[in-house]
C-alpha atoms as an extended CHARMM CRD file, in Angstrom:
* protein
*
       219  EXT
         1         1  MET       CA             96.7180000000      116.6820000000       71.1580000000  PROA      1               0.0000000000
         2         2  PRO       CA             95.0380000000      119.8560000000       73.1060000000  PROA      2               0.0000000000
         3         3  ARG       CA             97.2210000000      121.0760000000       75.8430000000  PROA      3               0.0000000000
         4         4  ILE       CA             96.5700000000      123.2740000000       78.8170000000  PROA      4               0.0000000000
         5         5  ARG       CA             99.0930000000      125.7900000000       80.5100000000  PROA      5               0.0000000000
         6         6  GLN       CA             99.7290000000      127.2870000000       83.6360000000  PROA      6               0.0000000000
         7         7  LYS       CA             99.6930000000      131.0230000000       84.1180000000  PROA      7               0.0000000000
         8         8  SER       CA            103.4730000000      130.8310000000       83.7410000000  PROA      8               0.0000000000
         9         9  GLY       CA            103.2090000000      129.1750000000       80.4710000000  PROA      9               0.0000000000
        10        10  ASP       CA            104.5730000000      125.8710000000       81.6500000000  PROA      10              0.0000000000
        11        11  LEU       CA            102.6140000000      122.5930000000       80.3580000000  PROA      11              0.0000000000
        12        12  VAL       CA            100.9080000000      120.8140000000       82.8410000000  PROA      12              0.0000000000
        13        13  GLY       CA             98.7010000000      118.5260000000       80.9080000000  PROA      13              0.0000000000
        14        14  ASN       CA             96.6780000000      117.2150000000       78.4690000000  PROA      14              0.0000000000
        15        15  ILE       CA             93.0130000000      118.6580000000       78.4200000000  PROA      15              0.0000000000
        16        16  LYS       CA             90.9640000000      115.3700000000       78.2880000000  PROA      16              0.0000000000
        17        17  VAL       CA             92.7950000000      113.9230000000       81.5400000000  PROA      17              0.0000000000
        18        18  THR       CA             94.8430000000      114.9020000000       84.4200000000  PROA      18              0.0000000000
        19        19  ARG       CA             97.4710000000      113.7750000000       86.4640000000  PROA      19              0.0000000000
        20        20  GLN       CA             95.1980000000      112.6480000000       89.2000000000  PROA      20              0.0000000000
        21        21  ASP       CA             93.1840000000      110.5680000000       86.5790000000  PROA      21              0.0000000000
        22        22  TRP       CA             96.4190000000      108.7740000000       85.7470000000  PROA      22              0.0000000000
        23        23  LEU       CA             97.1780000000      108.4230000000       89.0100000000  PROA      23              0.0000000000
        24        24  ASP       CA             93.6350000000      107.1750000000       90.2140000000  PROA      24              0.0000000000
        25        25  ALA       CA             93.7540000000      104.3540000000       87.1480000000  PROA      25              0.0000000000
        26        26  ALA       CA             97.0960000000      103.2270000000       88.3780000000  PROA      26              0.0000000000
        27        27  LEU       CA             95.7000000000      102.9560000000       91.8950000000  PROA      27              0.0000000000
        28        28  THR       CA             93.0710000000      101.0090000000       90.7860000000  PROA      28              0.0000000000
        29        29  ALA       CA             95.2450000000       98.4760000000       88.5760000000  PROA      29              0.0000000000
        30        30  LEU       CA             97.4330000000       97.9870000000       91.4230000000  PROA      30              0.0000000000
        31        31  LEU       CA             94.8550000000       97.0150000000       93.6160000000  PROA      31              0.0000000000
        32        32  GLU       CA             93.0330000000       94.7150000000       91.0760000000  PROA      32              0.0000000000
        33        33  HSD       CA             96.3520000000       93.4100000000       89.4310000000  PROA      33              0.0000000000
        34        34  GLY       CA             99.2400000000       94.2140000000       91.3560000000  PROA      34              0.0000000000
        35        35  VAL       CA            102.0320000000       96.0890000000       90.2380000000  PROA      35              0.0000000000
        36        36  GLU       CA            102.4170000000       94.1060000000       87.0010000000  PROA      36              0.0000000000
        37        37  GLY       CA             99.2050000000       95.5280000000       86.0900000000  PROA      37              0.0000000000
        38        38  VAL       CA            100.2250000000       99.0180000000       86.1350000000  PROA      38              0.0000000000
        39        39  LYS       CA            101.2850000000       99.6240000000       82.5120000000  PROA      39              0.0000000000
        40        40  ILE       CA            101.1820000000      102.7730000000       80.5490000000  PROA      40              0.0000000000
        41        41  GLN       CA             99.2480000000      101.4400000000       77.3390000000  PROA      41              0.0000000000
        42        42  PRO       CA             96.3340000000       99.9200000000       79.1100000000  PROA      42              0.0000000000
        43        43  LEU       CA             95.8800000000      102.6980000000       81.3740000000  PROA      43              0.0000000000
        44        44  GLY       CA             95.8270000000      104.7400000000       78.4720000000  PROA      44              0.0000000000
        45        45  GLU       CA             93.0320000000      102.8890000000       76.7870000000  PROA      45              0.0000000000
        46        46  GLN       CA             91.0810000000      103.0660000000       79.9150000000  PROA      46              0.0000000000
        47        47  LEU       CA             91.1160000000      106.4630000000       80.0200000000  PROA      47              0.0000000000
        48        48  ASN       CA             90.8290000000      107.0390000000       76.1450000000  PROA      48              0.0000000000
        49        49  VAL       CA             93.8780000000      109.1170000000       75.5200000000  PROA      49              0.0000000000
        50        50  SER       CA             97.0470000000      108.6070000000       73.6170000000  PROA      50              0.0000000000
        51        51  ARG       CA            100.1000000000      107.2250000000       75.1820000000  PROA      51              0.0000000000
        52        52  SER       CA            101.5980000000      110.5800000000       74.6440000000  PROA      52              0.0000000000
        53        53  SER       CA             99.3590000000      111.7250000000       77.0410000000  PROA      53              0.0000000000
        54        54  PHE       CA            101.0020000000      110.1710000000       79.8480000000  PROA      54              0.0000000000
        55        55  TYR       CA            104.4630000000      112.0160000000       79.4650000000  PROA      55              0.0000000000
        56        56  TRP       CA            102.7150000000      115.2860000000       80.3760000000  PROA      56              0.0000000000
        57        57  TYR       CA            102.7010000000      113.9020000000       83.7890000000  PROA      57              0.0000000000
        58        58  PHE       CA            105.3080000000      111.2240000000       84.3320000000  PROA      58              0.0000000000
        59        59  GLN       CA            108.7980000000      110.8700000000       82.9350000000  PROA      59              0.0000000000
        60        60  SER       CA            108.3390000000      107.0800000000       82.8500000000  PROA      60              0.0000000000
        61        61  ARG       CA            106.6350000000      104.2150000000       84.0760000000  PROA      61              0.0000000000
        62        62  GLN       CA            108.9820000000      104.4590000000       86.9810000000  PROA      62              0.0000000000
        63        63  ASP       CA            108.0060000000      107.9490000000       87.9990000000  PROA      63              0.0000000000
        64        64  LEU       CA            104.3560000000      106.5380000000       88.0480000000  PROA      64              0.0000000000
        65        65  LEU       CA            105.4530000000      103.8720000000       90.3550000000  PROA      65              0.0000000000
        66        66  THR       CA            107.3350000000      106.4530000000       92.5690000000  PROA      66              0.0000000000
        67        67  ALA       CA            103.7870000000      108.5220000000       92.6240000000  PROA      67              0.0000000000
        68        68  LEU       CA            101.8860000000      105.4220000000       93.7170000000  PROA      68              0.0000000000
        69        69  LEU       CA            104.3570000000      104.8730000000       96.6120000000  PROA      69              0.0000000000
        70        70  GLU       CA            104.1710000000      108.3660000000       97.6350000000  PROA      70              0.0000000000
        71        71  HSD       CA            100.2950000000      108.3120000000       97.6700000000  PROA      71              0.0000000000
        72        72  TRP       CA            100.5200000000      105.5130000000      100.1860000000  PROA      72              0.0000000000
        73        73  GLN       CA            102.6750000000      107.0600000000      102.4250000000  PROA      73              0.0000000000
        74        74  ARG       CA            100.6890000000      110.1900000000      102.5150000000  PROA      74              0.0000000000
        75        75  SER       CA             97.5680000000      108.2010000000      102.9540000000  PROA      75              0.0000000000
        76        76  ASN       CA             97.9780000000      105.1620000000      104.8970000000  PROA      76              0.0000000000
        77        77  SER       CA            101.1140000000      105.8810000000      106.8870000000  PROA      77              0.0000000000
        78        78  ALA       CA            100.3320000000      109.3130000000      107.4340000000  PROA      78              0.0000000000
        79        79  ALA       CA             96.9140000000      108.8910000000      108.4440000000  PROA      79              0.0000000000
        80        80  LEU       CA             97.8650000000      105.9560000000      111.0420000000  PROA      80              0.0000000000
        81        81  ILE       CA            100.6980000000      108.2110000000      112.5160000000  PROA      81              0.0000000000
        82        82  ALA       CA             98.5300000000      111.4340000000      112.8640000000  PROA      82              0.0000000000
        83        83  MET       CA             95.7890000000      109.2550000000      114.7720000000  PROA      83              0.0000000000
        84        84  ALA       CA             98.2940000000      107.8420000000      117.1140000000  PROA      84              0.0000000000
        85        85  GLU       CA             99.5930000000      111.4810000000      117.5650000000  PROA      85              0.0000000000
        86        86  ARG       CA             95.9150000000      112.7670000000      118.0890000000  PROA      86              0.0000000000
        87        87  PRO       CA             95.3870000000      114.4480000000      121.5880000000  PROA      87              0.0000000000
        88        88  ALA       CA             93.5930000000      112.1000000000      123.8880000000  PROA      88              0.0000000000
        89        89  THR       CA             92.9290000000      112.3750000000      127.8430000000  PROA      89              0.0000000000
        90        90  THR       CA             93.4710000000      108.3630000000      128.2300000000  PROA      90              0.0000000000
        91        91  ILE       CA             95.1830000000      105.6650000000      126.8660000000  PROA      91              0.0000000000
        92        92  THR       CA             92.0260000000      103.9280000000      126.0410000000  PROA      92              0.0000000000
        93        93  GLU       CA             90.8800000000      106.7540000000      123.9780000000  PROA      93              0.0000000000
        94        94  ALA       CA             94.2000000000      107.1270000000      122.2410000000  PROA      94              0.0000000000
        95        95  VAL       CA             94.0020000000      103.8350000000      121.0500000000  PROA      95              0.0000000000
        96        96  GLY       CA             90.4660000000      104.2880000000      120.2120000000  PROA      96              0.0000000000
        97        97  ASN       CA             91.7010000000      106.7500000000      118.0160000000  PROA      97              0.0000000000
        98        98  VAL       CA             94.0340000000      104.4790000000      116.0430000000  PROA      98              0.0000000000
        99        99  PHE       CA             90.9680000000      102.2540000000      115.7680000000  PROA      99              0.0000000000
       100       100  ARG       CA             89.0120000000      104.9370000000      113.8070000000  PROA      100             0.0000000000
       101       101  CYS       CA             92.0080000000      104.6970000000      111.4560000000  PROA      101             0.0000000000
       102       102  VAL       CA             91.3820000000      101.3320000000      110.4020000000  PROA      102             0.0000000000
       103       103  ILE       CA             87.8280000000      101.2460000000      110.7680000000  PROA      103             0.0000000000
       104       104  ASN       CA             87.7590000000      104.1130000000      108.1470000000  PROA      104             0.0000000000
       105       105  PRO       CA             88.9500000000      103.2040000000      104.6830000000  PROA      105             0.0000000000
       106       106  ALA       CA             89.1820000000      106.7870000000      103.6950000000  PROA      106             0.0000000000
       107       107  LEU       CA             91.9060000000      107.1590000000      106.4150000000  PROA      107             0.0000000000
       108       108  PHE       CA             93.3480000000      104.0710000000      106.1730000000  PROA      108             0.0000000000
       109       109  ASP       CA             93.1480000000      101.6040000000      102.7560000000  PROA      109             0.0000000000
       110       110  THR       CA             93.8380000000       98.0330000000      103.9050000000  PROA      110             0.0000000000
       111       111  ARG       CA             93.7480000000       96.8220000000      100.2810000000  PROA      111             0.0000000000
       112       112  LEU       CA             96.3500000000       99.4410000000       99.2290000000  PROA      112             0.0000000000
       113       113  ASP       CA             98.3690000000       98.5190000000      102.4590000000  PROA      113             0.0000000000
       114       114  PHE       CA             98.5890000000       94.6400000000      101.1980000000  PROA      114             0.0000000000
       115       115  ALA       CA             99.2160000000       95.7830000000       97.6590000000  PROA      115             0.0000000000
       116       116  ILE       CA            102.1490000000       97.4030000000       98.5690000000  PROA      116             0.0000000000
       117       117  ARG       CA            103.5600000000       94.6880000000      100.8080000000  PROA      117             0.0000000000
       118       118  ASP       CA            102.9600000000       92.2920000000       97.7090000000  PROA      118             0.0000000000
       119       119  TRP       CA            104.8410000000       94.7070000000       95.5660000000  PROA      119             0.0000000000
       120       120  ALA       CA            107.7310000000       94.7740000000       98.1670000000  PROA      120             0.0000000000
       121       121  ARG       CA            108.3250000000       91.0560000000       98.0460000000  PROA      121             0.0000000000
       122       122  ARG       CA            109.6030000000       91.2990000000       94.9860000000  PROA      122             0.0000000000
       123       123  ALA       CA            111.3950000000       94.7270000000       94.7780000000  PROA      123             0.0000000000
       124       124  PRO       CA            113.9110000000       95.5110000000       97.1540000000  PROA      124             0.0000000000
       125       125  ASP       CA            113.7940000000       99.2130000000       96.8910000000  PROA      125             0.0000000000
       126       126  VAL       CA            109.8820000000       98.9490000000       97.7110000000  PROA      126             0.0000000000
       127       127  ARG       CA            110.5860000000       96.6640000000      100.4780000000  PROA      127             0.0000000000
       128       128  ALA       CA            113.1130000000       99.4230000000      101.9440000000  PROA      128             0.0000000000
       129       129  VAL       CA            110.4810000000      102.1200000000      101.6400000000  PROA      129             0.0000000000
       130       130  LEU       CA            107.9070000000       99.7160000000      103.4260000000  PROA      130             0.0000000000
       131       131  HSD       CA            110.2320000000       99.0870000000      106.1800000000  PROA      131             0.0000000000
       132       132  ALA       CA            110.9480000000      102.7500000000      106.7960000000  PROA      132             0.0000000000
       133       133  SER       CA            107.1470000000      103.5470000000      106.9460000000  PROA      133             0.0000000000
       134       134  GLU       CA            106.5490000000      100.6160000000      108.9870000000  PROA      134             0.0000000000
       135       135  ALA       CA            109.3920000000      101.7370000000      111.4370000000  PROA      135             0.0000000000
       136       136  ALA       CA            107.8040000000      105.1500000000      111.5900000000  PROA      136             0.0000000000
       137       137  ARG       CA            104.0330000000      103.7700000000      112.2600000000  PROA      137             0.0000000000
       138       138  LEU       CA            105.5690000000      101.7630000000      115.2580000000  PROA      138             0.0000000000
       139       139  GLU       CA            107.2030000000      104.7070000000      116.6080000000  PROA      139             0.0000000000
       140       140  ALA       CA            104.1500000000      106.7250000000      116.7290000000  PROA      140             0.0000000000
       141       141  LEU       CA            102.3690000000      103.8800000000      118.4780000000  PROA      141             0.0000000000
       142       142  ARG       CA            105.2930000000      103.3770000000      121.2020000000  PROA      142             0.0000000000
       143       143  ALA       CA            105.4060000000      107.0270000000      121.7500000000  PROA      143             0.0000000000
       144       144  MET       CA            101.5580000000      107.0430000000      122.0490000000  PROA      144             0.0000000000
       145       145  PHE       CA            101.8060000000      104.4850000000      124.7440000000  PROA      145             0.0000000000
       146       146  ALA       CA            105.0170000000      106.0320000000      126.2970000000  PROA      146             0.0000000000
       147       147  ARG       CA            102.8910000000      109.5220000000      126.6210000000  PROA      147             0.0000000000
       148       148  PHE       CA            100.6890000000      107.5590000000      129.1630000000  PROA      148             0.0000000000
       149       149  GLY       CA            103.1350000000      106.1640000000      131.5890000000  PROA      149             0.0000000000
       150       150  CYS       CA            104.0960000000      102.8460000000      130.0410000000  PROA      150             0.0000000000
       151       151  PRO       CA            107.9090000000      102.0320000000      130.4410000000  PROA      151             0.0000000000
       152       152  ASP       CA            110.0430000000      101.8920000000      127.4530000000  PROA      152             0.0000000000
       153       153  LEU       CA            109.9200000000       97.9770000000      126.5630000000  PROA      153             0.0000000000
       154       154  GLU       CA            106.2200000000       97.7910000000      127.7430000000  PROA      154             0.0000000000
       155       155  ALA       CA            105.2410000000      100.6430000000      125.3670000000  PROA      155             0.0000000000
       156       156  ILE       CA            107.2110000000       98.8170000000      122.1250000000  PROA      156             0.0000000000
       157       157  ALA       CA            105.5450000000       95.4460000000      123.0780000000  PROA      157             0.0000000000
       158       158  ARG       CA            101.9050000000       96.9930000000      123.1060000000  PROA      158             0.0000000000
       159       159  ALA       CA            102.9700000000       99.0590000000      119.9660000000  PROA      159             0.0000000000
       160       160  ARG       CA            104.1410000000       95.6740000000      118.4310000000  PROA      160             0.0000000000
       161       161  ILE       CA            101.0340000000       93.8890000000      119.6240000000  PROA      161             0.0000000000
       162       162  LEU       CA             98.4670000000       96.5090000000      118.4810000000  PROA      162             0.0000000000
       163       163  TYR       CA            100.0440000000       97.0870000000      115.0400000000  PROA      163             0.0000000000
       164       164  TYR       CA            100.8890000000       93.4020000000      114.0430000000  PROA      164             0.0000000000
       165       165  MET       CA             97.7010000000       92.1270000000      115.5220000000  PROA      165             0.0000000000
       166       166  GLN       CA             95.6100000000       94.7230000000      113.0890000000  PROA      166             0.0000000000
       167       167  ILE       CA             97.7140000000       93.7030000000      110.1810000000  PROA      167             0.0000000000
       168       168  GLY       CA             97.0180000000       89.8850000000      110.9250000000  PROA      168             0.0000000000
       169       169  TYR       CA             93.2550000000       90.6960000000      111.5160000000  PROA      169             0.0000000000
       170       170  ASP       CA             93.0430000000       92.4820000000      108.2340000000  PROA      170             0.0000000000
       171       171  ASP       CA             94.9310000000       89.7200000000      106.3690000000  PROA      171             0.0000000000
       172       172  ALA       CA             92.7860000000       86.8340000000      107.7820000000  PROA      172             0.0000000000
       173       173  GLN       CA             89.7860000000       88.6910000000      105.8970000000  PROA      173             0.0000000000
       174       174  LEU       CA             87.5350000000       87.5850000000      108.4500000000  PROA      174             0.0000000000
       175       175  ASN       CA             84.7480000000       89.7490000000      106.9850000000  PROA      175             0.0000000000
       176       176  GLU       CA             83.1450000000       90.1130000000      110.3330000000  PROA      176             0.0000000000
       177       177  PRO       CA             80.2210000000       92.3090000000      110.5510000000  PROA      177             0.0000000000
       178       178  MET       CA             80.6040000000       95.8580000000      112.3200000000  PROA      178             0.0000000000
       179       179  ASP       CA             78.0290000000       94.9330000000      114.9170000000  PROA      179             0.0000000000
       180       180  ALA       CA             80.1770000000       92.0120000000      115.9450000000  PROA      180             0.0000000000
       181       181  ARG       CA             83.1500000000       94.1400000000      116.0600000000  PROA      181             0.0000000000
       182       182  ASN       CA             81.8180000000       96.6930000000      118.0400000000  PROA      182             0.0000000000
       183       183  ARG       CA             80.5430000000       94.0960000000      120.6710000000  PROA      183             0.0000000000
       184       184  LEU       CA             83.9750000000       93.3990000000      121.0880000000  PROA      184             0.0000000000
       185       185  MET       CA             85.2500000000       96.9790000000      121.4450000000  PROA      185             0.0000000000
       186       186  PRO       CA             85.6960000000       97.3480000000      124.9360000000  PROA      186             0.0000000000
       187       187  SER       CA             87.3530000000       93.9770000000      125.2040000000  PROA      187             0.0000000000
       188       188  TYR       CA             89.9010000000       94.9540000000      122.6020000000  PROA      188             0.0000000000
       189       189  LEU       CA             90.6930000000       97.9690000000      124.5430000000  PROA      189             0.0000000000
       190       190  ILE       CA             91.1950000000       96.3780000000      127.5400000000  PROA      190             0.0000000000
       191       191  GLY       CA             93.3350000000       93.5750000000      125.8270000000  PROA      191             0.0000000000
       192       192  PHE       CA             95.5240000000       96.4230000000      124.0720000000  PROA      192             0.0000000000
       193       193  THR       CA             95.9670000000       98.7440000000      127.1460000000  PROA      193             0.0000000000
       194       194  GLY       CA             95.2980000000       97.2540000000      130.1860000000  PROA      194             0.0000000000
       195       195  GLN       CA             93.0870000000       99.5770000000      131.1860000000  PROA      195             0.0000000000
       196       196  GLU       CA             89.0090000000       99.7590000000      131.1560000000  PROA      196             0.0000000000
       197       197  PRO       CA             87.9030000000      102.3000000000      128.5290000000  PROA      197             0.0000000000
       198       198  LEU       CA             85.1340000000      104.8520000000      129.5820000000  PROA      198             0.0000000000
       199       199  ASP       CA             81.6740000000      104.4030000000      128.5950000000  PROA      199             0.0000000000
       200       200  SER       CA             81.6260000000      107.6910000000      126.4150000000  PROA      200             0.0000000000
       201       201  GLU       CA             84.8110000000      106.4590000000      124.4980000000  PROA      201             0.0000000000
       202       202  VAL       CA             83.4770000000      103.2690000000      123.5300000000  PROA      202             0.0000000000
       203       203  GLU       CA             80.1750000000      105.0410000000      122.6010000000  PROA      203             0.0000000000
       204       204  ALA       CA             81.9190000000      107.2230000000      120.4780000000  PROA      204             0.0000000000
       205       205  LEU       CA             83.8440000000      104.5450000000      118.6030000000  PROA      205             0.0000000000
       206       206  ILE       CA             80.6700000000      102.8690000000      118.0490000000  PROA      206             0.0000000000
       207       207  ALA       CA             78.9430000000      105.6270000000      116.8210000000  PROA      207             0.0000000000
       208       208  TYR       CA             81.9670000000      106.3990000000      114.2960000000  PROA      208             0.0000000000
       209       209  ALA       CA             81.9920000000      102.9300000000      112.8450000000  PROA      209             0.0000000000
       210       210  LYS       CA             78.1630000000      103.3190000000      112.3680000000  PROA      210             0.0000000000
       211       211  ALA       CA             78.7800000000      106.4450000000      110.3830000000  PROA      211             0.0000000000
       212       212  VAL       CA             81.5320000000      104.9750000000      108.3270000000  PROA      212             0.0000000000
       213       213  GLU       CA             79.2310000000      101.7260000000      107.5460000000  PROA      213             0.0000000000
       214       214  ALA       CA             76.3440000000      104.3430000000      106.6800000000  PROA      214             0.0000000000
       215       215  GLY       CA             78.6570000000      105.9360000000      104.1920000000  PROA      215             0.0000000000
       216       216  LYS       CA             79.3900000000      109.0220000000      105.8130000000  PROA      216             0.0000000000
       217       217  ASN       CA             83.2400000000      110.5490000000      106.4600000000  PROA      217             0.0000000000
       218       218  PRO       CA             83.3880000000      111.2530000000      110.1310000000  PROA      218             0.0000000000
       219       219  LYS       CA             86.4640000000      112.8540000000      111.5240000000  PROA      219             0.0000000000
């Protein structure tokens, strides 16, 4: 099997596939079949490489599963926290930043989030990782509301309302057209914050949603 090496001489992979190829294939399997579908032999067949190729990059299937969890934390959890911490002038603008996260699957992959939740139901170690990540997400949202003057208990409550409503909305799989969501955007912002959003904030959010729908990846 051909090999490629770093300048240091350390083995880093097989010339036919990369570590990212294995990880991408595993992510697809996780999304389509659950964690039970993440198996070395079928992934190798899909990538058209021998099973030994896997071991250039991962020590074991468990090592691959750990990499999937780390990817989820670097993508979904990190994106939501980053959006909650993003600078904003008003609380409605701040919540709008969080909306951007869930509007754009390039920032926050809802299917991946639910695949991890399904996995966590059967794996206590994954459940612990999920709970820790959710605690970090909720803390970021609480701190966001607190920055704009919400008392402690109110900030906690508003963070939970925003977070758990979004999870429930995604789980309901309403498949609501973006135009319908955009019409409700100002009312959602009022409901989550108790404040009237600026017209410019609503217009910016709607423009962002339309850009995502058009296949662009706005910031």
